[in-house]
Amino acid sequence: MFSSMFLVSFVSATLWPLASEAVFLAYLHQNSDALLPLLMVASVGNTLGAMLMFELAYRSKAWVERRYGHSEGDMARWQNRLRCFGSPFLALSWLPLVGDFLPIGAGLLKMSRWTSYGWIAVGKTARYSMLSWLVY
């Protein structure tokens, strides 16, 4: 149960769409006593998946600029826009569709790693916490 929850939550934080929330709720329905372990496993898996996307983007910035022709000026402009919101904006990385791209954008813009990781973890944990609170 826990290994499949980890795998689904990890993969769903990448660009492959999986319904980790449905799996989380199904496992929680089967075993409501496992709320805390399920919450931790799902949150850690989803956070690590988003961190992977952040790191891939962080390390591929030069390739993206060459491939898609973005200049340093374009990147600086987007970086300034994102800095208006700051790293706390990454707490929204749990959002469907848009949320998967927030860690990628933060990685491409070379935002602070540990601050970004922290806010991603806050958002991912809050999502599963809210789901469990709403349902149970």
mmCIF file of N, CA, C and O in Angstrom, residues 34-88:
data_model
loop_
_atom_site.group_PDB
_atom_site.id
_atom_site.type_symbol
_atom_site.label_atom_id
_atom_site.label_comp_id
_atom_site.label_asym_id
_atom_site.label_seq_id
_atom_site.Cartn_x
_atom_site.Cartn_y
_atom_site.Cartn_z
ATOM 1 N N ALA A 34 -4.551 4.433 9.019
ATOM 2 C CA ALA A 34 -3.247 4.745 8.422
ATOM 3 C C ALA A 34 -3.192 6.170 7.890
ATOM 4 O O ALA A 34 -2.394 6.465 6.999
ATOM 5 N N LEU A 35 -3.997 7.057 8.437
ATOM 6 C CA LEU A 35 -4.042 8.437 7.935
ATOM 7 C C LEU A 35 -2.682 9.107 7.953
ATOM 8 O O LEU A 35 -2.214 9.613 6.928
ATOM 9 N N LEU A 36 -2.032 9.122 9.092
ATOM 10 C CA LEU A 36 -0.756 9.824 9.212
ATOM 11 C C LEU A 36 0.335 9.213 8.329
ATOM 12 O O LEU A 36 1.010 9.948 7.597
ATOM 13 N N PRO A 37 0.535 7.892 8.337
ATOM 14 C CA PRO A 37 1.546 7.334 7.429
ATOM 15 C C PRO A 37 1.229 7.591 5.949
ATOM 16 O O PRO A 37 2.128 7.908 5.169
ATOM 17 N N LEU A 38 -0.048 7.466 5.574
ATOM 18 C CA LEU A 38 -0.418 7.737 4.179
ATOM 19 C C LEU A 38 -0.166 9.193 3.818
ATOM 20 O O LEU A 38 0.334 9.498 2.730
ATOM 21 N N LEU A 39 -0.508 10.086 4.722
ATOM 22 C CA LEU A 39 -0.281 11.515 4.498
ATOM 23 C C LEU A 39 1.203 11.799 4.312
ATOM 24 O O LEU A 39 1.595 12.532 3.399
ATOM 25 N N MET A 40 2.028 11.201 5.148
ATOM 26 C CA MET A 40 3.472 11.429 5.045
ATOM 27 C C MET A 40 4.043 10.845 3.758
ATOM 28 O O MET A 40 4.811 11.506 3.060
ATOM 29 N N VAL A 41 3.651 9.626 3.422
ATOM 30 C CA VAL A 41 4.184 8.965 2.220
ATOM 31 C C VAL A 41 3.756 9.716 0.962
ATOM 32 O O VAL A 41 4.569 9.969 0.070
ATOM 33 N N ALA A 42 2.490 10.094 0.889
ATOM 34 C CA ALA A 42 1.997 10.823 -0.290
ATOM 35 C C ALA A 42 2.663 12.188 -0.403
ATOM 36 O O ALA A 42 3.062 12.594 -1.504
ATOM 37 N N SER A 43 2.808 12.879 0.701
ATOM 38 C CA SER A 43 3.425 14.207 0.680
ATOM 39 C C SER A 43 4.895 14.140 0.293
ATOM 40 O O SER A 43 5.367 14.930 -0.525
ATOM 41 N N VAL A 44 5.619 13.185 0.863
ATOM 42 C CA VAL A 44 7.039 13.038 0.540
ATOM 43 C C VAL A 44 7.211 12.626 -0.913
ATOM 44 O O VAL A 44 8.053 13.184 -1.637
ATOM 45 N N GLY A 45 6.433 11.673 -1.375
ATOM 46 C CA GLY A 45 6.540 11.241 -2.770
ATOM 47 C C GLY A 45 6.236 12.361 -3.747
ATOM 48 O O GLY A 45 6.977 12.578 -4.714
ATOM 49 N N ASN A 46 5.178 13.112 -3.483
ATOM 50 C CA ASN A 46 4.801 14.204 -4.371
ATOM 51 C C ASN A 46 5.826 15.333 -4.328
ATOM 52 O O ASN A 46 6.158 15.924 -5.358
ATOM 53 N N THR A 47 6.354 15.610 -3.152
ATOM 54 C CA THR A 47 7.380 16.643 -3.019
ATOM 55 C C THR A 47 8.656 16.238 -3.746
ATOM 56 O O THR A 47 9.245 17.049 -4.465
ATOM 57 N N LEU A 48 9.073 14.995 -3.590
ATOM 58 C CA LEU A 48 10.289 14.533 -4.272
ATOM 59 C C LEU A 48 10.121 14.550 -5.794
ATOM 60 O O LEU A 48 11.064 14.874 -6.522
ATOM 61 N N GLY A 49 8.932 14.230 -6.281
ATOM 62 C CA GLY A 49 8.684 14.307 -7.721
ATOM 63 C C GLY A 49 8.808 15.733 -8.231
ATOM 64 O O GLY A 49 9.385 15.987 -9.296
ATOM 65 N N ALA A 50 8.269 16.686 -7.482
ATOM 66 C CA ALA A 50 8.381 18.098 -7.878
ATOM 67 C C ALA A 50 9.820 18.575 -7.775
ATOM 68 O O ALA A 50 10.279 19.379 -8.601
ATOM 69 N N MET A 51 10.558 18.075 -6.772
ATOM 70 C CA MET A 51 11.968 18.442 -6.640
ATOM 71 C C MET A 51 12.779 17.916 -7.822
ATOM 72 O O MET A 51 13.693 18.585 -8.305
ATOM 73 N N LEU A 52 12.424 16.725 -8.303
ATOM 74 C CA LEU A 52 13.089 16.177 -9.488
ATOM 75 C C LEU A 52 12.868 17.089 -10.684
ATOM 76 O O LEU A 52 13.808 17.395 -11.428
ATOM 77 N N MET A 53 11.635 17.533 -10.879
ATOM 78 C CA MET A 53 11.339 18.426 -12.001
ATOM 79 C C MET A 53 12.104 19.751 -11.853
ATOM 80 O O MET A 53 12.609 20.293 -12.825
ATOM 81 N N PHE A 54 12.171 20.272 -10.640
ATOM 82 C CA PHE A 54 12.931 21.496 -10.371
ATOM 83 C C PHE A 54 14.397 21.291 -10.762
ATOM 84 O O PHE A 54 14.985 22.120 -11.451
ATOM 85 N N GLU A 55 14.979 20.181 -10.306
ATOM 86 C CA GLU A 55 16.400 19.917 -10.576
ATOM 87 C C GLU A 55 16.675 19.707 -12.062
ATOM 88 O O GLU A 55 17.686 20.185 -12.582
ATOM 89 N N LEU A 56 15.803 18.990 -12.732
ATOM 90 C CA LEU A 56 15.991 18.799 -14.176
ATOM 91 C C LEU A 56 15.971 20.136 -14.910
ATOM 92 O O LEU A 56 16.787 20.380 -15.796
ATOM 93 N N ALA A 57 15.049 20.993 -14.528
ATOM 94 C CA ALA A 57 14.976 22.311 -15.155
ATOM 95 C C ALA A 57 16.183 23.161 -14.772
ATOM 96 O O ALA A 57 16.747 23.869 -15.611
ATOM 97 N N TYR A 58 16.585 23.087 -13.517
ATOM 98 C CA TYR A 58 17.719 23.875 -13.017
ATOM 99 C C TYR A 58 18.984 23.533 -13.804
ATOM 100 O O TYR A 58 19.749 24.407 -14.194
ATOM 101 N N ARG A 59 19.171 22.250 -14.038
ATOM 102 C CA ARG A 59 20.390 21.787 -14.708
ATOM 103 C C ARG A 59 20.324 21.902 -16.229
ATOM 104 O O ARG A 59 21.346 21.778 -16.894
ATOM 105 N N SER A 60 19.147 22.124 -16.778
ATOM 106 C CA SER A 60 19.025 22.178 -18.238
ATOM 107 C C SER A 60 18.763 23.580 -18.758
ATOM 108 O O SER A 60 18.357 23.740 -19.909
ATOM 109 N N LYS A 61 18.997 24.586 -17.952
ATOM 110 C CA LYS A 61 18.716 25.964 -18.360
ATOM 111 C C LYS A 61 19.457 26.336 -19.655
ATOM 112 O O LYS A 61 18.863 26.890 -20.576
ATOM 113 N N ALA A 62 20.732 26.018 -19.742
ATOM 114 C CA ALA A 62 21.519 26.359 -20.935
ATOM 115 C C ALA A 62 20.958 25.650 -22.173
ATOM 116 O O ALA A 62 20.849 26.258 -23.244
ATOM 117 N N TRP A 63 20.580 24.383 -22.026
ATOM 118 C CA TRP A 63 20.020 23.646 -23.150
ATOM 119 C C TRP A 63 18.701 24.257 -23.593
ATOM 120 O O TRP A 63 18.442 24.398 -24.791
ATOM 121 N N VAL A 64 17.849 24.636 -22.659
ATOM 122 C CA VAL A 64 16.550 25.248 -22.986
ATOM 123 C C VAL A 64 16.762 26.560 -23.715
ATOM 124 O O VAL A 64 16.082 26.851 -24.709
ATOM 125 N N GLU A 65 17.719 27.354 -23.252
ATOM 126 C CA GLU A 65 17.993 28.633 -23.916
ATOM 127 C C GLU A 65 18.476 28.417 -25.340
ATOM 128 O O GLU A 65 18.075 29.136 -26.255
ATOM 129 N N ARG A 66 19.347 27.422 -25.549
ATOM 130 C CA ARG A 66 19.825 27.139 -26.910
ATOM 131 C C ARG A 66 18.703 26.583 -27.777
ATOM 132 O O ARG A 66 18.525 26.978 -28.925
ATOM 133 N N ARG A 67 17.941 25.672 -27.220
ATOM 134 C CA ARG A 67 16.899 24.985 -27.988
ATOM 135 C C ARG A 67 15.758 25.912 -28.379
ATOM 136 O O ARG A 67 15.247 25.856 -29.481
ATOM 137 N N TYR A 68 15.337 26.739 -27.446
ATOM 138 C CA TYR A 68 14.162 27.564 -27.685
ATOM 139 C C TYR A 68 14.487 29.034 -27.896
ATOM 140 O O TYR A 68 13.580 29.842 -28.060
ATOM 141 N N GLY A 69 15.750 29.385 -27.859
ATOM 142 C CA GLY A 69 16.175 30.733 -28.201
ATOM 143 C C GLY A 69 15.846 31.811 -27.186
ATOM 144 O O GLY A 69 15.747 32.970 -27.543
ATOM 145 N N HIS A 70 15.673 31.432 -25.928
ATOM 146 C CA HIS A 70 15.422 32.452 -24.911
ATOM 147 C C HIS A 70 16.728 33.129 -24.555
ATOM 148 O O HIS A 70 17.723 32.483 -24.279
ATOM 149 N N SER A 71 16.707 34.431 -24.543
ATOM 150 C CA SER A 71 17.907 35.173 -24.191
ATOM 151 C C SER A 71 17.978 35.376 -22.688
ATOM 152 O O SER A 71 17.016 35.126 -21.961
ATOM 153 N N GLU A 72 19.106 35.848 -22.220
ATOM 154 C CA GLU A 72 19.252 36.170 -20.798
ATOM 155 C C GLU A 72 18.261 37.259 -20.401
ATOM 156 O O GLU A 72 17.771 37.280 -19.287
ATOM 157 N N GLY A 73 17.960 38.170 -21.337
ATOM 158 C CA GLY A 73 16.991 39.233 -21.051
ATOM 159 C C GLY A 73 15.603 38.685 -20.801
ATOM 160 O O GLY A 73 14.897 39.128 -19.895
ATOM 161 N N ASP A 74 15.194 37.692 -21.617
ATOM 162 C CA ASP A 74 13.886 37.049 -21.415
ATOM 163 C C ASP A 74 13.834 36.367 -20.056
ATOM 164 O O ASP A 74 12.857 36.498 -19.323
ATOM 165 N N MET A 75 14.898 35.627 -19.743
ATOM 166 C CA MET A 75 14.933 34.917 -18.460
ATOM 167 C C MET A 75 14.932 35.900 -17.298
ATOM 168 O O MET A 75 14.252 35.682 -16.297
ATOM 169 N N ALA A 76 15.659 36.977 -17.423
ATOM 170 C CA ALA A 76 15.708 37.980 -16.350
ATOM 171 C C ALA A 76 14.338 38.623 -16.157
ATOM 172 O O ALA A 76 13.917 38.869 -15.018
ATOM 173 N N ARG A 77 13.650 38.870 -17.241
ATOM 174 C CA ARG A 77 12.313 39.466 -17.159
ATOM 175 C C ARG A 77 11.347 38.528 -16.419
ATOM 176 O O ARG A 77 10.611 38.945 -15.536
ATOM 177 N N TRP A 78 11.379 37.239 -16.783
ATOM 178 C CA TRP A 78 10.505 36.273 -16.108
ATOM 179 C C TRP A 78 10.922 36.078 -14.656
ATOM 180 O O TRP A 78 10.077 35.894 -13.781
ATOM 181 N N GLN A 79 12.231 36.113 -14.418
ATOM 182 C CA GLN A 79 12.707 35.956 -13.051
ATOM 183 C C GLN A 79 12.227 37.108 -12.173
ATOM 184 O O GLN A 79 11.802 36.903 -11.040
ATOM 185 N N ASN A 80 12.255 38.320 -12.715
ATOM 186 C CA ASN A 80 11.763 39.470 -11.957
ATOM 187 C C ASN A 80 10.270 39.353 -11.679
ATOM 188 O O ASN A 80 9.797 39.714 -10.603
ATOM 189 N N ARG A 81 9.515 38.852 -12.641
ATOM 190 C CA ARG A 81 8.071 38.662 -12.429
ATOM 191 C C ARG A 81 7.806 37.643 -11.331
ATOM 192 O O ARG A 81 6.935 37.836 -10.488
ATOM 193 N N LEU A 82 8.542 36.545 -11.386
ATOM 194 C CA LEU A 82 8.336 35.505 -10.389
ATOM 195 C C LEU A 82 8.811 35.954 -9.010
ATOM 196 O O LEU A 82 8.232 35.595 -7.995
ATOM 197 N N ARG A 83 9.843 36.776 -8.970
ATOM 198 C CA ARG A 83 10.338 37.282 -7.686
ATOM 199 C C ARG A 83 9.333 38.219 -7.014
ATOM 200 O O ARG A 83 9.382 38.409 -5.809
ATOM 201 N N CYS A 84 8.428 38.809 -7.794
ATOM 202 C CA CYS A 84 7.370 39.621 -7.182
ATOM 203 C C CYS A 84 6.555 38.775 -6.215
ATOM 204 O O CYS A 84 6.142 39.244 -5.167
ATOM 205 N N PHE A 85 6.321 37.523 -6.592
ATOM 206 C CA PHE A 85 5.563 36.607 -5.754
ATOM 207 C C PHE A 85 6.489 35.864 -4.794
ATOM 208 O O PHE A 85 6.082 35.479 -3.716
ATOM 209 N N GLY A 86 7.708 35.618 -5.230
ATOM 210 C CA GLY A 86 8.681 34.920 -4.407
ATOM 211 C C GLY A 86 8.445 33.421 -4.357
ATOM 212 O O GLY A 86 7.526 32.882 -4.969
ATOM 213 N N SER A 87 9.305 32.767 -3.604
ATOM 214 C CA SER A 87 9.213 31.314 -3.460
ATOM 215 C C SER A 87 7.891 30.841 -2.865
ATOM 216 O O SER A 87 7.463 29.724 -3.169
ATOM 217 N N PRO A 88 7.211 31.618 -2.003
ATOM 218 C CA PRO A 88 5.926 31.140 -1.486
ATOM 219 C C PRO A 88 4.915 30.805 -2.589
ATOM 220 O O PRO A 88 3.999 30.013 -2.377
#
